[in-house]
A tleap script that builds the chain and sets N, CA, C and O, in Angstrom:
source leaprc.protein.ff14SB
mol = sequence {
  NMET GLY VAL SER MET PRO LEU VAL ASN ILE
  LEU LEU ALA GLU GLY LYS SER GLU HIE TYR
  ILE ASN SER VAL ALA ASP GLY VAL HIE ASP
  ALA LEU MET GLU THR TRP SER ILE PRO ALA
  LEU ASP ARG PHE HIE LEU ILE LYS GLU TYR
  LYS LYS GLU PHE PHE ASN ILE ASN LYS LYS
  MET TRP ASP ILE GLU ARG SER ASP ASP VAL
  ILE VAL PHE GLN ILE ILE SER SER PRO ARG
  THR LYS ASP GLU LYS LEU ASP PHE TYR LYS
  ARG LEU PRO GLU ILE LEU TYR GLU LYS VAL
  LYS LEU ARG PRO GLU ASP VAL PHE ILE ASN
  ILE VAL THR SER ASN LYS GLU ASP TRP SER
  PHE GLY ASN GLY LEU ALA GLN LEU CLEU
}
set mol.1.N position { 0.727 -1.189 -0.014 }
set mol.1.CA position { -0.027 -0.010 0.006 }
set mol.1.C position { 0.821 1.230 -0.049 }
set mol.1.O position { 0.597 2.109 -0.881 }
set mol.2.N position { 1.869 1.311 0.900 }
set mol.2.CA position { 2.577 2.421 1.037 }
set mol.2.C position { 3.622 2.745 0.152 }
set mol.2.O position { 4.190 1.791 -0.380 }
set mol.3.N position { 4.032 3.980 -0.143 }
set mol.3.CA position { 5.138 4.225 -1.056 }
set mol.3.C position { 6.243 3.865 -0.140 }
set mol.3.O position { 6.051 3.671 1.060 }
set mol.4.N position { 7.577 3.764 -0.797 }
set mol.4.CA position { 8.667 3.392 0.055 }
set mol.4.C position { 9.160 4.549 0.765 }
set mol.4.O position { 8.459 5.557 0.847 }
set mol.5.N position { 10.396 4.483 1.323 }
set mol.5.CA position { 11.115 5.768 1.913 }
set mol.5.C position { 10.645 6.005 3.323 }
set mol.5.O position { 10.193 7.099 3.660 }
set mol.6.N position { 10.761 4.869 4.242 }
set mol.6.CA position { 10.757 5.144 5.633 }
set mol.6.C position { 12.190 5.824 5.992 }
set mol.6.O position { 13.288 5.438 5.592 }
set mol.7.N position { 11.940 6.835 6.770 }
set mol.7.CA position { 13.191 7.372 7.455 }
set mol.7.C position { 13.118 6.867 8.967 }
set mol.7.O position { 12.180 7.070 9.738 }
set mol.8.N position { 14.141 6.260 9.202 }
set mol.8.CA position { 14.444 5.335 10.515 }
set mol.8.C position { 15.288 6.089 11.472 }
set mol.8.O position { 16.470 6.281 11.188 }
set mol.9.N position { 14.805 6.517 12.542 }
set mol.9.CA position { 15.531 6.893 13.755 }
set mol.9.C position { 15.790 5.831 14.755 }
set mol.9.O position { 14.827 5.301 15.309 }
set mol.10.N position { 16.999 5.474 15.036 }
set mol.10.CA position { 17.443 4.610 15.885 }
set mol.10.C position { 18.080 5.209 17.232 }
set mol.10.O position { 19.242 5.613 17.197 }
set mol.11.N position { 17.505 5.257 18.144 }
set mol.11.CA position { 17.841 6.168 19.445 }
set mol.11.C position { 18.200 4.968 20.579 }
set mol.11.O position { 17.390 4.108 20.926 }
set mol.12.N position { 19.474 5.080 21.046 }
set mol.12.CA position { 19.857 4.384 22.194 }
set mol.12.C position { 20.839 4.892 23.000 }
set mol.12.O position { 21.511 5.843 22.601 }
set mol.13.N position { 21.050 4.327 24.233 }
set mol.13.CA position { 22.002 4.752 25.086 }
set mol.13.C position { 23.464 4.533 24.826 }
set mol.13.O position { 23.707 3.455 24.282 }
set mol.14.N position { 24.435 5.257 25.071 }
set mol.14.CA position { 25.790 5.153 24.712 }
set mol.14.C position { 26.360 3.752 25.313 }
set mol.14.O position { 25.908 3.220 26.327 }
set mol.15.N position { 27.246 3.329 24.655 }
set mol.15.CA position { 28.059 2.090 25.179 }
set mol.15.C position { 27.980 0.935 24.194 }
set mol.15.O position { 28.632 -0.040 24.567 }
set mol.16.N position { 27.361 0.795 23.050 }
set mol.16.CA position { 27.307 -0.321 22.289 }
set mol.16.C position { 28.358 -0.269 21.223 }
set mol.16.O position { 28.588 0.842 20.744 }
set mol.17.N position { 29.003 -1.255 20.799 }
set mol.17.CA position { 29.887 -1.222 19.939 }
set mol.17.C position { 29.450 -0.701 18.409 }
set mol.17.O position { 28.248 -0.631 18.153 }
set mol.18.N position { 30.284 -0.395 17.558 }
set mol.18.CA position { 29.946 0.013 16.209 }
set mol.18.C position { 29.234 -1.249 15.534 }
set mol.18.O position { 28.199 -1.152 14.876 }
set mol.19.N position { 29.915 -2.447 15.777 }
set mol.19.CA position { 29.439 -3.590 15.110 }
set mol.19.C position { 27.845 -4.057 15.600 }
set mol.19.O position { 26.963 -4.534 14.886 }
set mol.20.N position { 27.803 -3.764 16.982 }
set mol.20.CA position { 26.328 -3.974 17.386 }
set mol.20.C position { 25.304 -3.018 16.794 }
set mol.20.O position { 24.167 -3.353 16.462 }
set mol.21.N position { 25.865 -1.682 16.686 }
set mol.21.CA position { 24.831 -0.733 16.081 }
set mol.21.C position { 24.566 -0.969 14.824 }
set mol.21.O position { 23.420 -0.841 14.392 }
set mol.22.N position { 25.672 -1.377 13.998 }
set mol.22.CA position { 25.390 -1.588 12.585 }
set mol.22.C position { 24.357 -2.723 12.330 }
set mol.22.O position { 23.434 -2.648 11.519 }
set mol.23.N position { 24.651 -3.839 13.172 }
set mol.23.CA position { 23.845 -5.083 13.255 }
set mol.23.C position { 22.449 -4.702 13.401 }
set mol.23.O position { 21.594 -5.177 12.653 }
set mol.24.N position { 22.145 -3.798 14.400 }
set mol.24.CA position { 20.736 -3.331 14.661 }
set mol.24.C position { 20.094 -2.617 13.361 }
set mol.24.O position { 18.987 -2.869 12.884 }
set mol.25.N position { 20.990 -1.712 12.914 }
set mol.25.CA position { 20.440 -1.004 11.519 }
set mol.25.C position { 20.072 -1.950 10.432 }
set mol.25.O position { 19.076 -1.842 9.716 }
set mol.26.N position { 21.022 -2.941 10.374 }
set mol.26.CA position { 20.644 -4.010 9.217 }
set mol.26.C position { 19.485 -4.776 9.633 }
set mol.26.O position { 18.753 -5.246 8.762 }
set mol.27.N position { 19.222 -4.965 10.914 }
set mol.27.CA position { 17.920 -5.865 11.213 }
set mol.27.C position { 16.742 -5.011 11.027 }
set mol.27.O position { 15.688 -5.517 10.642 }
set mol.28.N position { 16.842 -3.702 11.281 }
set mol.28.CA position { 15.613 -2.764 10.920 }
set mol.28.C position { 15.269 -2.917 9.476 }
set mol.28.O position { 14.172 -3.242 9.022 }
set mol.29.N position { 16.471 -2.609 8.754 }
set mol.29.CA position { 16.446 -2.816 7.228 }
set mol.29.C position { 15.616 -4.109 6.717 }
set mol.29.O position { 14.702 -4.113 5.893 }
set mol.30.N position { 16.190 -5.242 7.442 }
set mol.30.CA position { 15.647 -6.387 6.852 }
set mol.30.C position { 14.244 -6.535 7.215 }
set mol.30.O position { 13.474 -7.062 6.412 }
set mol.31.N position { 13.836 -6.117 8.354 }
set mol.31.CA position { 12.459 -6.168 8.846 }
set mol.31.C position { 11.445 -5.420 7.728 }
set mol.31.O position { 10.417 -5.894 7.242 }
set mol.32.N position { 12.032 -4.153 7.481 }
set mol.32.CA position { 11.296 -3.356 6.664 }
set mol.32.C position { 11.226 -3.992 5.253 }
set mol.32.O position { 10.149 -3.847 4.675 }
set mol.33.N position { 12.080 -4.591 4.685 }
set mol.33.CA position { 12.181 -5.340 3.401 }
set mol.33.C position { 11.206 -6.455 3.434 }
set mol.33.O position { 10.431 -6.720 2.515 }
set mol.34.N position { 11.303 -7.114 4.603 }
set mol.34.CA position { 10.380 -8.137 4.634 }
set mol.34.C position { 8.797 -7.968 4.900 }
set mol.34.O position { 7.944 -8.676 4.366 }
set mol.35.N position { 8.561 -7.017 5.727 }
set mol.35.CA position { 7.199 -6.766 6.181 }
set mol.35.C position { 6.452 -5.625 5.184 }
set mol.35.O position { 5.269 -5.680 4.848 }
set mol.36.N position { 7.339 -4.660 4.819 }
set mol.36.CA position { 6.755 -3.646 3.999 }
set mol.36.C position { 7.229 -3.606 2.501 }
set mol.36.O position { 6.811 -2.696 1.786 }
set mol.37.N position { 8.061 -4.527 2.011 }
set mol.37.CA position { 8.357 -4.738 0.731 }
set mol.37.C position { 9.211 -3.375 0.190 }
set mol.37.O position { 9.094 -2.969 -0.966 }
set mol.38.N position { 9.982 -2.806 1.076 }
set mol.38.CA position { 10.732 -1.803 0.731 }
set mol.38.C position { 11.979 -2.254 -0.112 }
set mol.38.O position { 12.524 -3.318 0.182 }
set mol.39.N position { 12.498 -1.411 -1.251 }
set mol.39.CA position { 13.576 -1.976 -1.802 }
set mol.39.C position { 14.882 -1.970 -1.094 }
set mol.39.O position { 15.074 -1.199 -0.154 }
set mol.40.N position { 15.760 -2.780 -1.501 }
set mol.40.CA position { 16.939 -2.735 -0.635 }
set mol.40.C position { 17.720 -1.395 -0.738 }
set mol.40.O position { 18.234 -1.044 0.324 }
set mol.41.N position { 17.882 -0.703 -1.638 }
set mol.41.CA position { 18.437 0.531 -1.681 }
set mol.41.C position { 17.614 1.705 -0.780 }
set mol.41.O position { 18.159 2.750 -0.425 }
set mol.42.N position { 16.547 1.441 -0.547 }
set mol.42.CA position { 15.634 2.351 0.425 }
set mol.42.C position { 15.965 2.504 1.731 }
set mol.42.O position { 15.096 2.324 2.585 }
set mol.43.N position { 17.165 2.832 2.062 }
set mol.43.CA position { 17.755 2.870 3.308 }
set mol.43.C position { 18.220 4.242 3.718 }
set mol.43.O position { 19.100 4.863 3.123 }
set mol.44.N position { 17.604 4.646 4.718 }
set mol.44.CA position { 17.705 6.054 5.337 }
set mol.44.C position { 17.689 5.746 6.821 }
set mol.44.O position { 16.634 5.423 7.367 }
set mol.45.N position { 18.712 5.828 7.419 }
set mol.45.CA position { 18.735 5.720 9.130 }
set mol.45.C position { 19.700 6.792 9.552 }
set mol.45.O position { 20.767 7.123 9.035 }
set mol.46.N position { 19.040 7.283 10.674 }
set mol.46.CA position { 19.783 8.235 11.519 }
set mol.46.C position { 19.876 7.527 12.991 }
set mol.46.O position { 18.907 7.238 13.693 }
set mol.47.N position { 21.188 7.321 13.287 }
set mol.47.CA position { 21.397 6.684 14.577 }
set mol.47.C position { 21.977 7.865 15.555 }
set mol.47.O position { 22.904 8.630 15.289 }
set mol.48.N position { 21.291 7.823 16.606 }
set mol.48.CA position { 21.664 8.762 17.806 }
set mol.48.C position { 21.901 8.054 19.057 }
set mol.48.O position { 21.053 7.301 19.536 }
set mol.49.N position { 23.053 8.279 19.606 }
set mol.49.CA position { 23.434 7.657 20.901 }
set mol.49.C position { 23.163 8.811 21.922 }
set mol.49.O position { 23.373 9.981 21.601 }
set mol.50.N position { 22.672 8.447 23.209 }
set mol.50.CA position { 22.468 9.467 24.087 }
set mol.50.C position { 23.340 9.087 25.390 }
set mol.50.O position { 23.545 7.889 25.588 }
set mol.51.N position { 23.846 10.000 26.254 }
set mol.51.CA position { 24.272 9.824 27.341 }
set mol.51.C position { 23.445 9.054 28.373 }
set mol.51.O position { 22.321 9.544 28.486 }
set mol.52.N position { 23.659 8.024 29.137 }
set mol.52.CA position { 22.564 7.361 29.932 }
set mol.52.C position { 21.798 8.149 30.640 }
set mol.52.O position { 20.622 7.809 30.766 }
set mol.53.N position { 22.216 9.269 31.215 }
set mol.53.CA position { 21.349 10.157 32.045 }
set mol.53.C position { 20.254 10.968 31.102 }
set mol.53.O position { 19.240 11.475 31.581 }
set mol.54.N position { 20.528 11.011 29.977 }
set mol.54.CA position { 19.612 11.786 29.065 }
set mol.54.C position { 18.845 10.711 28.234 }
set mol.54.O position { 18.272 11.123 27.225 }
set mol.55.N position { 18.770 9.465 28.516 }
set mol.55.CA position { 17.941 8.553 27.847 }
set mol.55.C position { 16.929 7.864 28.853 }
set mol.55.O position { 17.083 6.724 29.292 }
set mol.56.N position { 15.914 8.674 29.148 }
set mol.56.CA position { 14.984 8.294 30.014 }
set mol.56.C position { 13.629 7.432 29.607 }
set mol.56.O position { 12.575 8.050 29.461 }
set mol.57.N position { 13.660 6.354 29.472 }
set mol.57.CA position { 12.684 5.404 28.897 }
set mol.57.C position { 12.123 4.634 30.155 }
set mol.57.O position { 12.901 3.991 30.860 }
set mol.58.N position { 10.891 4.693 30.412 }
set mol.58.CA position { 10.408 4.169 31.679 }
set mol.58.C position { 10.644 2.462 31.499 }
set mol.58.O position { 10.454 1.891 30.425 }
set mol.59.N position { 10.994 1.918 32.480 }
set mol.59.CA position { 11.408 0.621 32.457 }
set mol.59.C position { 10.246 -0.371 32.851 }
set mol.59.O position { 10.482 -1.579 32.896 }
set mol.60.N position { 9.172 0.057 33.095 }
set mol.60.CA position { 8.035 -0.788 33.625 }
set mol.60.C position { 6.626 -0.431 33.121 }
set mol.60.O position { 5.617 -1.007 33.527 }
set mol.61.N position { 6.623 0.563 32.202 }
set mol.61.CA position { 5.154 0.939 31.746 }
set mol.61.C position { 4.839 -0.176 30.671 }
set mol.61.O position { 5.649 -0.801 29.986 }
set mol.62.N position { 3.394 -0.274 30.695 }
set mol.62.CA position { 2.748 -1.287 29.838 }
set mol.62.C position { 2.944 -2.435 30.242 }
set mol.62.O position { 2.813 -3.228 29.310 }
set mol.63.N position { 3.286 -3.091 31.525 }
set mol.63.CA position { 3.603 -4.387 31.913 }
set mol.63.C position { 4.822 -4.901 31.180 }
set mol.63.O position { 4.843 -6.100 30.903 }
set mol.64.N position { 5.728 -4.216 30.872 }
set mol.64.CA position { 6.918 -4.588 30.094 }
set mol.64.C position { 8.128 -4.188 31.053 }
set mol.64.O position { 8.218 -3.078 31.577 }
set mol.65.N position { 8.994 -5.163 31.209 }
set mol.65.CA position { 10.150 -5.067 32.022 }
set mol.65.C position { 11.324 -4.756 31.086 }
set mol.65.O position { 11.952 -5.660 30.534 }
set mol.66.N position { 11.616 -3.412 30.914 }
set mol.66.CA position { 12.661 -3.132 29.930 }
set mol.66.C position { 14.051 -3.109 30.631 }
set mol.66.O position { 14.102 -3.035 31.859 }
set mol.67.N position { 15.215 -3.173 29.850 }
set mol.67.CA position { 16.478 -3.175 30.563 }
set mol.67.C position { 17.203 -1.700 30.023 }
set mol.67.O position { 16.633 -0.848 29.340 }
set mol.68.N position { 18.361 -1.658 30.433 }
set mol.68.CA position { 19.206 -0.479 29.960 }
set mol.68.C position { 19.471 -0.599 28.592 }
set mol.68.O position { 19.996 0.340 27.993 }
set mol.69.N position { 19.148 -1.726 27.979 }
set mol.69.CA position { 19.479 -1.939 26.444 }
set mol.69.C position { 18.381 -1.452 25.596 }
set mol.69.O position { 18.512 -1.541 24.375 }
set mol.70.N position { 17.259 -0.921 26.128 }
set mol.70.CA position { 16.182 -0.426 25.167 }
set mol.70.C position { 16.585 0.433 24.126 }
set mol.70.O position { 17.330 1.399 24.294 }
set mol.71.N position { 16.045 0.049 22.940 }
set mol.71.CA position { 16.319 0.862 21.717 }
set mol.71.C position { 14.902 1.450 21.262 }
set mol.71.O position { 13.874 0.775 21.216 }
set mol.72.N position { 14.991 2.726 20.951 }
set mol.72.CA position { 13.681 3.268 20.465 }
set mol.72.C position { 13.861 3.508 18.902 }
set mol.72.O position { 14.842 4.101 18.452 }
set mol.73.N position { 12.848 3.004 18.120 }
set mol.73.CA position { 12.885 3.141 16.612 }
set mol.73.C position { 11.707 3.906 16.399 }
set mol.73.O position { 10.594 3.517 16.751 }
set mol.74.N position { 11.974 5.201 15.716 }
set mol.74.CA position { 11.013 6.155 15.328 }
set mol.74.C position { 10.998 6.076 13.964 }
set mol.74.O position { 12.030 6.471 13.422 }
set mol.75.N position { 9.939 5.594 13.105 }
set mol.75.CA position { 9.995 5.505 11.834 }
set mol.75.C position { 8.973 6.498 11.228 }
set mol.75.O position { 7.800 6.566 11.596 }
set mol.76.N position { 9.512 7.231 10.299 }
set mol.76.CA position { 8.667 8.382 9.617 }
set mol.76.C position { 8.385 7.638 8.225 }
set mol.76.O position { 9.300 7.289 7.479 }
set mol.77.N position { 7.056 7.435 7.956 }
set mol.77.CA position { 6.795 6.742 6.689 }
set mol.77.C position { 5.469 7.280 6.070 }
set mol.77.O position { 4.571 7.851 6.689 }
set mol.78.N position { 5.506 6.985 4.676 }
set mol.78.CA position { 4.175 7.203 4.045 }
set mol.78.C position { 3.006 6.252 4.713 }
set mol.78.O position { 3.424 5.313 5.390 }
set mol.79.N position { 1.751 6.388 4.601 }
set mol.79.CA position { 0.848 5.636 5.144 }
set mol.79.C position { 0.895 4.042 5.005 }
set mol.79.O position { 0.838 3.538 3.884 }
set mol.80.N position { 0.996 3.275 6.130 }
set mol.80.CA position { 0.982 1.893 5.952 }
set mol.80.C position { -0.256 1.307 6.491 }
set mol.80.O position { -0.946 1.928 7.299 }
set mol.81.N position { -0.590 0.013 6.027 }
set mol.81.CA position { -1.724 -0.691 6.722 }
set mol.81.C position { -1.571 -1.112 7.945 }
set mol.81.O position { -0.444 -1.163 8.438 }
set mol.82.N position { -2.656 -1.473 8.619 }
set mol.82.CA position { -2.497 -1.862 10.175 }
set mol.82.C position { -1.743 -3.189 10.089 }
set mol.82.O position { -0.821 -3.367 10.885 }
set mol.83.N position { -2.057 -4.169 9.167 }
set mol.83.CA position { -1.299 -5.288 9.036 }
set mol.83.C position { 0.133 -5.152 8.753 }
set mol.83.O position { 0.933 -5.933 9.269 }
set mol.84.N position { 0.506 -4.217 7.971 }
set mol.84.CA position { 1.890 -3.934 7.734 }
set mol.84.C position { 2.586 -3.426 9.150 }
set mol.84.O position { 3.651 -3.836 9.611 }
set mol.85.N position { 1.871 -2.616 9.610 }
set mol.85.CA position { 2.407 -2.169 11.041 }
set mol.85.C position { 2.581 -3.369 12.014 }
set mol.85.O position { 3.616 -3.492 12.669 }
set mol.86.N position { 1.641 -4.175 12.090 }
set mol.86.CA position { 1.475 -5.105 13.085 }
set mol.86.C position { 2.728 -6.218 12.847 }
set mol.86.O position { 3.482 -6.601 13.742 }
set mol.87.N position { 2.776 -6.670 11.360 }
set mol.87.CA position { 3.817 -7.513 10.918 }
set mol.87.C position { 5.105 -6.970 11.492 }
set mol.87.O position { 5.862 -7.658 12.177 }
set mol.88.N position { 5.307 -5.784 11.200 }
set mol.88.CA position { 6.738 -5.131 11.569 }
set mol.88.C position { 6.899 -5.187 13.022 }
set mol.88.O position { 7.957 -5.627 13.471 }
set mol.89.N position { 5.820 -4.726 13.938 }
set mol.89.CA position { 6.124 -4.839 15.270 }
set mol.89.C position { 6.288 -6.206 15.699 }
set mol.89.O position { 6.734 -6.317 16.841 }
set mol.90.N position { 6.052 -7.232 15.102 }
set mol.90.CA position { 6.333 -8.575 15.446 }
set mol.90.C position { 7.676 -9.229 14.905 }
set mol.90.O position { 8.301 -10.063 15.560 }
set mol.91.N position { 8.035 -8.810 13.745 }
set mol.91.CA position { 8.999 -9.196 13.100 }
set mol.91.C position { 10.388 -8.579 13.635 }
set mol.91.O position { 11.338 -9.330 13.856 }
set mol.92.N position { 10.467 -7.344 13.814 }
set mol.92.CA position { 11.689 -6.615 14.115 }
set mol.92.C position { 12.335 -7.443 15.554 }
set mol.92.O position { 13.468 -7.924 15.518 }
set mol.93.N position { 11.584 -7.522 16.623 }
set mol.93.CA position { 12.146 -7.833 17.840 }
set mol.93.C position { 12.680 -9.424 17.363 }
set mol.93.O position { 13.709 -9.836 17.900 }
set mol.94.N position { 12.110 -10.140 16.546 }
set mol.94.CA position { 12.373 -11.368 16.165 }
set mol.94.C position { 13.901 -11.336 15.620 }
set mol.94.O position { 14.796 -12.015 16.123 }
set mol.95.N position { 14.070 -10.492 14.570 }
set mol.95.CA position { 15.410 -10.212 13.728 }
set mol.95.C position { 16.437 -9.774 14.663 }
set mol.95.O position { 17.533 -10.331 14.619 }
set mol.96.N position { 16.193 -8.741 15.597 }
set mol.96.CA position { 16.932 -8.251 16.491 }
set mol.96.C position { 17.456 -9.097 17.497 }
set mol.96.O position { 18.596 -8.955 17.939 }
set mol.97.N position { 16.584 -10.062 17.914 }
set mol.97.CA position { 17.137 -11.109 18.883 }
set mol.97.C position { 18.105 -12.133 18.195 }
set mol.97.O position { 19.016 -12.662 18.832 }
set mol.98.N position { 17.877 -12.388 16.886 }
set mol.98.CA position { 18.579 -13.241 16.128 }
set mol.98.C position { 20.047 -12.504 15.920 }
set mol.98.O position { 21.066 -13.167 16.112 }
set mol.99.N position { 20.108 -11.431 15.612 }
set mol.99.CA position { 21.232 -10.478 15.205 }
set mol.99.C position { 22.283 -10.146 16.505 }
set mol.99.O position { 23.494 -10.361 16.553 }
set mol.100.N position { 21.497 -9.613 17.423 }
set mol.100.CA position { 22.327 -9.050 18.608 }
set mol.100.C position { 21.776 -9.616 19.875 }
set mol.100.O position { 22.279 -9.184 20.912 }
set mol.101.N position { 20.865 -10.475 19.965 }
set mol.101.CA position { 20.378 -10.959 21.275 }
set mol.101.C position { 19.637 -9.771 22.154 }
set mol.101.O position { 19.572 -9.773 23.383 }
set mol.102.N position { 19.165 -8.893 21.400 }
set mol.102.CA position { 18.384 -7.823 21.997 }
set mol.102.C position { 17.071 -8.503 22.474 }
set mol.102.O position { 16.466 -9.263 21.718 }
set mol.103.N position { 16.629 -8.225 23.738 }
set mol.103.CA position { 15.287 -8.813 24.213 }
set mol.103.C position { 14.170 -8.120 23.661 }
set mol.103.O position { 14.199 -6.892 23.577 }
set mol.104.N position { 13.107 -8.838 23.245 }
set mol.104.CA position { 11.949 -8.191 22.699 }
set mol.104.C position { 11.332 -7.042 23.582 }
set mol.104.O position { 10.762 -6.093 23.043 }
set mol.105.N position { 11.437 -7.129 24.729 }
set mol.105.CA position { 11.082 -6.123 25.674 }
set mol.105.C position { 11.874 -4.832 25.623 }
set mol.105.O position { 11.574 -3.814 26.246 }
set mol.106.N position { 12.961 -4.986 24.782 }
set mol.106.CA position { 13.750 -3.698 24.683 }
set mol.106.C position { 13.588 -3.087 23.226 }
set mol.106.O position { 14.443 -2.296 22.828 }
set mol.107.N position { 12.637 -3.393 22.514 }
set mol.107.CA position { 12.538 -2.966 21.212 }
set mol.107.C position { 11.346 -2.023 21.423 }
set mol.107.O position { 10.276 -2.509 21.792 }
set mol.108.N position { 11.461 -0.743 21.219 }
set mol.108.CA position { 10.334 0.189 21.389 }
set mol.108.C position { 10.120 1.021 20.053 }
set mol.108.O position { 10.968 1.801 19.620 }
set mol.109.N position { 8.916 0.776 19.457 }
set mol.109.CA position { 8.722 1.186 17.990 }
set mol.109.C position { 7.546 2.278 18.116 }
set mol.109.O position { 6.545 2.129 18.816 }
set mol.110.N position { 7.849 3.456 17.281 }
set mol.110.CA position { 6.849 4.486 17.034 }
set mol.110.C position { 6.849 4.695 15.543 }
set mol.110.O position { 7.875 4.840 14.877 }
set mol.111.N position { 5.750 4.698 15.118 }
set mol.111.CA position { 5.653 4.987 13.572 }
set mol.111.C position { 4.672 6.092 13.310 }
set mol.111.O position { 3.486 6.166 13.632 }
set mol.112.N position { 5.509 7.018 12.589 }
set mol.112.CA position { 4.836 8.464 12.272 }
set mol.112.C position { 4.525 8.553 10.884 }
set mol.112.O position { 5.406 8.478 10.027 }
set mol.113.N position { 3.197 8.724 10.591 }
set mol.113.CA position { 2.848 8.658 9.145 }
set mol.113.C position { 2.892 10.172 8.754 }
set mol.113.O position { 2.561 11.126 9.459 }
set mol.114.N position { 3.427 10.183 7.337 }
set mol.114.CA position { 3.408 11.427 6.623 }
set mol.114.C position { 2.905 11.322 5.308 }
set mol.114.O position { 2.658 10.162 4.978 }
set mol.115.N position { 2.660 12.263 4.389 }
set mol.115.CA position { 2.042 12.243 3.111 }
set mol.115.C position { 3.182 12.468 2.190 }
set mol.115.O position { 4.301 12.863 2.518 }
set mol.116.N position { 2.744 12.152 0.927 }
set mol.116.CA position { 3.648 12.370 -0.312 }
set mol.116.C position { 4.364 13.734 -0.369 }
set mol.116.O position { 5.557 13.894 -0.625 }
set mol.117.N position { 3.351 14.811 -0.060 }
set mol.117.CA position { 4.030 16.161 -0.268 }
set mol.117.C position { 4.838 16.500 1.025 }
set mol.117.O position { 5.306 17.635 1.111 }
set mol.118.N position { 5.033 15.625 2.016 }
set mol.118.CA position { 5.871 15.876 3.272 }
set mol.118.C position { 7.378 15.689 2.810 }
set mol.118.O position { 8.251 16.050 3.598 }
set mol.119.N position { 7.736 15.158 1.608 }
set mol.119.CA position { 8.979 14.609 1.337 }
set mol.119.C position { 9.657 15.460 0.098 }
set mol.119.O position { 9.092 15.721 -0.964 }
set mol.120.N position { 10.922 15.811 0.452 }
set mol.120.CA position { 11.754 16.252 -0.713 }
set mol.120.C position { 13.095 15.620 -0.435 }
set mol.120.O position { 13.720 15.763 0.616 }
set mol.121.N position { 13.483 14.899 -1.490 }
set mol.121.CA position { 14.774 14.128 -1.311 }
set mol.121.C position { 15.933 15.056 -1.982 }
set mol.121.O position { 17.058 14.561 -2.055 }
set mol.122.N position { 15.739 16.270 -2.436 }
set mol.122.CA position { 16.748 17.136 -2.795 }
set mol.122.C position { 16.353 17.900 -4.007 }
set mol.122.O position { 15.257 17.639 -4.502 }
set mol.123.N position { 17.072 18.768 -4.522 }
set mol.123.CA position { 16.977 19.681 -5.654 }
set mol.123.C position { 15.601 20.507 -5.557 }
set mol.123.O position { 15.097 20.979 -6.576 }
set mol.124.N position { 15.040 20.655 -4.344 }
set mol.124.CA position { 13.962 21.484 -4.074 }
set mol.124.C position { 12.712 20.997 -4.885 }
set mol.124.O position { 11.980 21.821 -5.433 }
set mol.125.N position { 12.472 19.632 -4.958 }
set mol.125.CA position { 11.384 19.059 -5.638 }
set mol.125.C position { 10.700 18.039 -4.747 }
set mol.125.O position { 11.386 17.350 -3.992 }
set mol.126.N position { 9.424 17.913 -4.794 }
set mol.126.CA position { 8.596 16.774 -4.066 }
set mol.126.C position { 8.556 15.500 -5.076 }
set mol.126.O position { 7.618 15.283 -5.844 }
set mol.127.N position { 9.557 14.802 -4.972 }
set mol.127.CA position { 9.651 13.718 -6.038 }
set mol.127.C position { 8.528 12.636 -5.782 }
set mol.127.O position { 8.371 11.812 -6.683 }
set mol.128.N position { 7.752 12.544 -4.693 }
set mol.128.CA position { 6.773 11.545 -4.608 }
set mol.128.C position { 5.498 11.959 -5.263 }
set mol.128.O position { 4.647 11.126 -5.574 }
set mol.129.N position { 5.349 13.337 -5.493 }
set mol.129.CA position { 4.090 13.835 -6.060 }
set mol.129.C position { 4.134 13.698 -7.594 }
set mol.129.O position { 3.173 14.059 -8.274 }
savepdb mol mol.pdb
quit
């Protein structure tokens, strides 16, 4: 249903290795290709590490016991179906557990919907219109 081009923000506390962070980014991309059918070259990730004292994610809300390894994934995307979102919510933690042993409880996802006119990839144009 959706147009490609999710913009992925990966937010985590400092302290993980470059290999770990790259494996997490690879895992997100794999999950998006699998569940949203995005093309392999449609990879736009912003990774931000925070000092632990500035990364305040509640450890117990919603009956979930999170650890200090929690990662927030905020994905800005053109509209997706409910099933696409639910498939992604299920598949991402599976892939990240396989790749880096990240606990499913530590995968925090937020999807923000945007429209075609909300994107310009350069040259002052709205390429999706």
